[in-house]
Each structure stands twice: as C-alpha cells, then as structure tokens.
Amino acid sequence: REVNILAVDPGSKLGWALQMGAGAVESGVEDFSLRRGESPGARFLRFRRWLQDVDALTIRTTGQHVTLVAYEQPHHRGGHATEVAHGFSTRLQELAAATPGCECVSVHTATLKKATTGNGRAGKDEMIVAARRRWQIEPTDDNHADALCILAWAVERYQASGEGCAG
C-alpha cells in the first residue's frame, strides 16, 4: 500500500507539501488570511474545502486517500496566530479521523529543526537551504520550506521505516 503524505506548516500563510506514493511532490503556499467582509470563521471553512480538494487530488492520482497528515505543532504564543494554527491543526486531525486508514502526527519545531539541520534552533534561512537541498525545489518562502522539511521528516520516519501507516 502506498503512503500519501500531506505535510502542513499551519498558519494564515500555510505551507504545504504532498507526496503521493513514491511520486513527485506537489507543494506551495496557500493564503488563508481573512478577506474583506469575512467573519473569522470563514478562513476555517476555506481551509476545510482546501483539504477536501487535496484529498480529492490524491484519490484521482493514486486511487486512495491521504494516508498520513504531518504538521508542525502550534506554539502557545497567544493571539491571532495561535488561534489560526490551533484551528488548522484541529481540522487536520478531523481529516485524519474521518478518513479510513489515515494517521495524523505532529512534530515540535525544535525536533523538526534538529532533524533537518542538526540544530534545534536553526533559523528560517537554514530551513530554506535544507528544503532546497532535499527536494531540489525553490521554496516560495519559509512556510513553504517548513512544509517541505516536515514532509522530509515524515517520509524518513514513516515511509522509510515502515512505522505506522502499514494498515
């Protein structure tokens, strides 16, 4: 069974990377900032729709749903950014729970940075360089780079080792 991995760096400017089976990676940045006249909940509805579209793409391409969702744990900094990141993380967990055979895993920022660069306190530039080196993709920004690094972490941990997602 192939592993279809969706990696997400949650936030208003959301970085994402999707590896379908052993195939090519699709990735980028989605802007879920509020639009003029929108209520705060509208971004979560747009995010949920986007998740459905990503899963539909995976089904069309591989014949099966996303099988692993990996995301960076939100930090408790307070305020708007924390609210958005937690809201998106919750919806990622809902997608996994509602999708047969799908698992959801989060990675702490320091763990991701250590696995990616060898330094748990690596800066944005170091993460961008690491993403570029690993995937031969020019990241749009640090959100995109983080999603690519989350994908690399998930591939290494789950696809290479066979841990999880075996059902």
XYZ file of C-alpha atoms in Angstrom:
167
model
C 0.000 0.000 0.000
C 1.349 3.381 -0.988
C 1.715 6.139 1.576
C 0.273 9.506 0.533
C 1.715 12.133 2.857
C 0.356 15.651 3.362
C 2.737 17.906 5.302
C 1.475 21.240 6.620
C 3.005 24.265 8.327
C -0.236 25.714 9.733
C -0.889 29.450 9.671
C -2.638 32.161 7.676
C 0.133 31.774 5.101
C 0.082 27.992 5.136
C 2.958 25.999 3.675
C 2.088 22.570 2.327
C 3.756 19.636 0.597
C 2.119 16.477 -0.737
C 3.900 13.308 -1.782
C 1.647 10.785 -3.459
C 3.196 7.344 -3.162
C 6.789 7.391 -4.361
C 5.885 10.016 -6.956
C 6.638 13.659 -7.390
C 5.961 16.253 -4.740
C 3.327 18.948 -5.122
C 3.823 21.885 -2.778
C 3.307 25.571 -2.203
C 1.737 28.215 -0.014
C -1.965 28.925 0.476
C -3.121 32.258 1.855
C -5.950 31.876 4.347
C -5.873 35.494 5.520
C -9.287 36.998 6.071
C -10.781 38.691 3.048
C -12.742 41.913 3.198
C -16.115 41.327 4.842
C -15.335 37.774 6.041
C -16.022 36.595 9.555
C -13.085 34.974 11.374
C -14.599 31.510 10.866
C -14.552 31.866 7.080
C -10.842 31.025 6.901
C -11.551 27.676 8.577
C -14.289 26.892 6.052
C -11.895 27.733 3.191
C -9.206 25.587 4.812
C -11.591 22.630 5.168
C -12.549 22.975 1.481
C -8.872 23.119 0.513
C -8.210 19.916 2.491
C -11.065 18.195 0.650
C -9.564 19.326 -2.674
C -6.113 17.977 -1.733
C -7.604 14.634 -0.711
C -9.609 14.500 -3.961
C -6.409 15.139 -5.953
C -4.722 12.296 -4.073
C -7.614 9.944 -4.822
C -7.615 10.883 -8.534
C -3.848 10.367 -8.742
C -3.311 7.232 -6.630
C -6.755 5.727 -6.117
C -6.602 6.260 -2.364
C -6.945 8.978 0.257
C -4.206 10.837 2.072
C -2.782 8.205 4.443
C -0.605 10.398 6.673
C -1.025 14.005 7.737
C 2.058 15.544 9.336
C 2.116 19.078 10.714
C 4.196 21.386 12.864
C 2.823 21.721 16.393
C 1.381 25.165 17.056
C 3.063 27.214 19.762
C 1.175 28.900 22.579
C 2.253 32.448 21.842
C -1.259 33.757 22.281
C -3.316 35.904 19.993
C -4.399 35.555 16.411
C -1.530 33.380 15.075
C -2.010 30.773 17.796
C -5.770 30.685 17.222
C -5.308 30.096 13.490
C -2.606 27.427 13.912
C -4.657 25.536 16.506
C -7.798 25.790 14.384
C -5.989 24.375 11.362
C -4.364 21.600 13.444
C -7.789 20.591 14.712
C -9.104 20.354 11.164
C -6.100 18.271 10.105
C -6.875 15.868 12.957
C -10.535 15.787 11.867
C -9.496 14.907 8.294
C -7.385 12.020 9.582
C -10.146 10.807 11.898
C -12.747 10.919 9.108
C -10.524 9.191 6.529
C -10.216 5.404 6.795
C -6.583 4.321 7.129
C -5.263 7.852 7.691
C -2.995 8.777 10.576
C -2.079 12.203 11.913
C 1.201 13.167 13.545
C 2.653 16.446 14.749
C 6.282 17.432 15.111
C 7.682 20.006 17.521
C 9.548 22.865 15.881
C 12.844 22.117 17.647
C 12.602 18.423 16.729
C 11.974 19.328 13.091
C 14.874 21.788 13.006
C 17.230 19.295 14.662
C 16.232 16.523 12.229
C 16.548 18.876 9.262
C 19.694 20.883 10.011
C 21.274 19.224 13.046
C 20.474 22.366 15.066
C 17.227 22.589 17.044
C 17.470 26.389 16.947
C 18.065 26.749 13.194
C 16.807 29.931 11.568
C 14.482 30.405 8.612
C 17.346 30.729 6.126
C 18.852 27.405 7.237
C 15.485 25.670 6.830
C 15.064 27.155 3.339
C 18.525 25.893 2.337
C 17.740 22.431 3.754
C 14.412 22.220 1.881
C 16.041 23.314 -1.362
C 18.827 20.745 -0.946
C 16.481 17.843 -0.062
C 13.806 18.373 -2.736
C 15.535 20.448 -5.455
C 12.588 22.836 -5.189
C 12.953 26.581 -4.699
C 10.710 27.357 -1.709
C 8.341 30.310 -2.126
C 9.013 31.387 1.458
C 9.819 29.999 4.908
C 6.321 28.497 5.258
C 6.805 26.502 2.063
C 10.298 25.453 3.195
C 8.975 24.313 6.579
C 6.291 22.178 4.890
C 8.933 20.567 2.664
C 11.045 19.869 5.768
C 8.017 18.371 7.554
C 7.459 16.156 4.513
C 11.097 15.004 4.571
C 10.791 14.259 8.304
C 7.579 12.269 7.738
C 8.988 10.337 4.768
C 12.077 9.417 6.768
C 10.145 8.434 9.856
C 7.091 6.708 8.370
C 7.740 5.697 4.797
C 11.369 4.594 5.081
C 10.980 2.792 8.409
C 7.601 1.239 7.711
C 6.460 2.528 11.130
C 2.775 3.429 11.127
C 0.611 3.635 8.022
C 1.116 -0.077 7.400
C -2.575 -0.983 7.596
